[in-house]
Amino acid sequence: MGAAIHAQNLIQGGCLMGKSMAQKILEKHLVVGNYEVGKEIGIKIDQTLTQDATGTMAYLQFEAMGIDRVKTDLSVSYVDHNTIQVGFENADDHRYLQSVAAKCGIIYSRAGNGICHQLHLERFGKPGTTLLGSDSHTPTGGGVGQIAIGAGGLDVALAMGGAPFFLTCPKVLKINLTGKLNPWCSAKDVVLKMLELFTVKGNVGVVMEYGGPGVKTLSVPERATITNMGAEMGVTTSIFPSDEVTKKFLKAQEREKDWTALEPDADAEYFKVVELDLSGIVPLAATPHSPGNIATVKSLAGKEVNQVCVGSCTNSSFRDMMIIASLLKGKHVHPGVSAVMASGSKQVLTMLSENGALTDIISAGVRIAENACGFCIGNSQSPQSAGISVRTSNRNFEGRSGTKDAQAYLVSPETAAAAMLTGKITDPRDLGVAYPNIKVPAKFSVDDSMLLPPAKDPTSVKIYRGPNIGEPPKNDKLPDSISATVTIKVGDNVTTDHIIPAGARMKYRSNVPKYSEFLFEVVDPKFYERAKEIKGKGKANVIVGGLSYGQGSSREHAAMCPMFMGVKAVIAKSFERIHSANLINFGILPLTFANEADYEKVAQGDELEIPNVREILAKKGKMAVRNKTKNLEFEVKYEFSDRQVDIILAGGMLSMLKK
Ligand code: MIC
Ligand code: SF4
């Protein structure tokens, strides 16, 4: 035994071990640096995706770079978030997006076609390739064996221009799946189990690679549900092998030619292997207000439910919707429940309509929303005051549903259907009916008519700019020393939904001065006024945060709007990957307390000073923050590559590119 461990160490030390899937793809795409865990690497991006809420800024930034046509193999601009269109803003944004796509060589997916991640999986995702998307759930593509990563719009714009995407070379963790899911237990329960095991923080810089004999028991949409919600754990991405199941899926989508096999080497090296027995999974739920608060559905059974929403990029495949349809067939939604369905794509909705399942859903009394994000982002279907909403989506942050005191529970389609019928949280195994046997067709309904190809003659396209479209704001270069006031101090697990809300406010995404008025709205509605006053006095604003600051979405407005309000630094116990990259891109310093206990040494309203900050960064020296109000000093840490230091000194990526 001892000898075996020794031999294993020798092999690891001598780097004779085989490669994980992540390593294979990353190495193949490496353009800057070496594959060395923890070091910054630059990779070539094959495909990009944007959605309308992050896309307008991404394309404005792309335009500002002065590049005429995208340099990727494929770039797609989806319209799925802001489809409600109350007021002119969203429609104007969509016209802008359509025209810029036509001119710059991008495929445009029209509103109504579906949710970016579901659509990309169906129509474009290719095993072995890289995908960068301006949405945190881009890792859905890991379901077909892509290295699919979420990023801020500016990083996606750069990738469209042919620049490498920079990331910290990740540690690869293997999840060894064994067994097979029992009836009523689904992929959603698997990822909720993962969230119970790994929580929503502490997984930055990790790729989760799924393997083992259990993999072949999961379909591509089931795998995609799992990789989709990897985002909630804060990992760089999650990936499944590309196997016969993947081939079958691509064939059903008339894309068999896109298939290639992908698997790790038999002796692949992982920093950790975690065993997960699918047959031990039971129905689970994420309870308010975090996807990481996991409980068994059984333990919550009996709780009265006011609303049930099915859909979102996590659970809106044909099979997911068929589960709902089959369980509702011939029955009615409980009178206490408002039930809503938003299927993930036009393809899924068409197939439900063709096979009659849509009739079963409508007859049961479910409200049919369009194929879009809808309820998931809280721009529609806000629950009643203090209402309990059961959802198949991936995030239940406070206020995200559009109702501040609502309680959202995240569950599988099986558990959602049970709540629709009973009006209570119900373990679906207790419904007392047979588990539906869903036959997934060998051929899906393929119709790409809502995917508009770019113009053949780009010179003929005039870019449409309605009054909602502003200029992307730029920052000044970093001052020699920072003299600032702590405008707000927040606790652990502050999400980008807390920093800048989505929902009804999202229509201002293309108008940064207006959108900035809603910074920290759900936490402290006075933030904007204070920040404005401090900025007016010629001082900088500083934000103080706890652990895992900036969790959740990729929205770069959570950095861009603070930048616009004069925020120069965020000092936190730790940061999430995408948000920290966005802060750097917009010239804001993400600093961590060298000693976590120093978090207590700073309060809202304190006057801070970071002397000689430019000089320190240029030399990568030790940085101290002076708290003038409390007359004390504490050390802060940063880990910036030379490239990142240059970006920060210049006052952000756009200023640097200009220079
Ligand atoms: C989300 O689910 O939070 C969003 C809305 O899709 C965001 C993107 C955005 O804020 O536009 C995300 O996941 O990145
Ligand atoms: Fe849309 Fe919700 Fe998915 Fe974000 S998580 S892309 S809002 S469906």
Coordinates of N, CA, C and O in Angstrom, one line a residue, residues 475-479 568 583-590 613-614 617 640 643-653 656:
N475 N -12.9 55.0 -17.8 CA -12.4 55.4 -16.5 C -11.2 56.3 -16.7 O -10.5 56.2 -17.7
D476 N -10.8 57.1 -15.7 CA -9.6 57.8 -15.7 C -8.5 56.8 -15.3 O -8.8 55.8 -14.6
K477 N -7.2 57.2 -15.5 CA -6.2 56.3 -15.1 C -6.2 56.2 -13.5 O -6.6 57.2 -12.9
L478 N -5.6 55.2 -13.0 CA -5.6 55.0 -11.5 C -4.8 56.2 -10.9 O -3.6 56.4 -11.4
P479 N -5.3 56.9 -9.9 CA -4.5 58.0 -9.3 C -3.3 57.4 -8.6 O -3.2 56.2 -8.3
K568 N -13.1 53.1 -6.7 CA -11.8 52.8 -7.2 C -11.3 51.4 -6.6 O -10.4 50.9 -7.2
L583 N -14.1 43.6 -12.5 CA -13.6 44.8 -11.7 C -12.3 45.3 -12.4 O -12.1 46.5 -12.6
I584 N -11.4 44.3 -12.6 CA -10.1 44.7 -13.2 C -10.3 45.3 -14.6 O -9.7 46.4 -14.9
N585 N -11.2 44.7 -15.4 CA -11.4 45.3 -16.7 C -11.9 46.7 -16.7 O -11.8 47.4 -17.6
F586 N -12.6 47.1 -15.6 CA -13.1 48.4 -15.5 C -12.2 49.3 -14.6 O -12.6 50.4 -14.1
G587 N -11.0 48.8 -14.3 CA -10.1 49.7 -13.6 C -10.3 49.8 -12.1 O -9.9 50.8 -11.4
I588 N -11.1 48.9 -11.5 CA -11.4 48.9 -10.0 C -10.5 47.8 -9.4 O -10.4 46.7 -9.9
L589 N -9.9 48.2 -8.3 CA -9.0 47.2 -7.6 C -9.7 46.2 -6.8 O -10.4 46.6 -5.8
P590 N -9.7 44.9 -7.1 CA -10.3 43.9 -6.1 C -9.2 43.6 -5.1 O -8.2 42.9 -5.5
V613 N -0.4 54.0 -4.5 CA -1.0 52.7 -5.0 C -0.4 52.3 -6.4 O -0.1 51.2 -6.7
R614 N -0.2 53.3 -7.3 CA 0.4 53.0 -8.6 C 1.8 52.4 -8.5 O 2.1 51.4 -9.1
L617 N 1.7 48.9 -7.1 CA 1.2 47.9 -8.1 C 2.3 47.6 -9.1 O 2.5 46.4 -9.5
F640 N -2.3 40.0 -9.1 CA -2.6 40.4 -10.5 C -1.4 40.0 -11.3 O -0.3 40.0 -10.9
R643 N -0.3 41.7 -16.9 CA -1.3 42.2 -17.9 C -2.4 42.9 -17.1 O -2.8 44.0 -17.4
Q644 N -2.8 42.3 -15.9 CA -3.9 42.9 -15.1 C -3.4 44.2 -14.5 O -4.2 45.2 -14.4
V645 N -2.1 44.3 -14.1 CA -1.6 45.5 -13.5 C -1.7 46.6 -14.6 O -2.1 47.8 -14.3
D646 N -1.3 46.3 -15.8 CA -1.4 47.4 -16.8 C -2.8 47.8 -17.0 O -3.0 49.0 -17.2
I647 N -3.7 46.9 -17.0 CA -5.1 47.3 -17.2 C -5.6 48.3 -16.1 O -6.2 49.3 -16.3
I648 N -5.3 47.9 -14.9 CA -5.7 48.7 -13.7 C -5.0 50.1 -13.8 O -5.7 51.1 -13.6
L649 N -3.7 50.1 -14.0 CA -3.0 51.4 -14.1 C -3.6 52.3 -15.1 O -3.8 53.5 -14.9
A650 N -4.0 51.7 -16.3 CA -4.6 52.5 -17.3 C -6.0 53.0 -17.0 O -6.5 53.9 -17.7
G651 N -6.6 52.4 -16.0 CA -8.0 52.8 -15.7 C -9.0 51.9 -16.4 O -10.1 52.3 -16.7
G652 N -8.6 50.7 -16.7 CA -9.5 49.7 -17.4 C -9.1 49.4 -18.8 O -8.2 50.0 -19.4
M653 N -9.7 48.3 -19.2 CA -9.3 47.7 -20.5 C -9.6 48.7 -21.7 O -8.7 48.8 -22.6
M656 N -7.0 51.3 -21.8 CA -5.7 50.7 -22.2 C -5.7 50.5 -23.7 O -4.7 50.8 -24.3

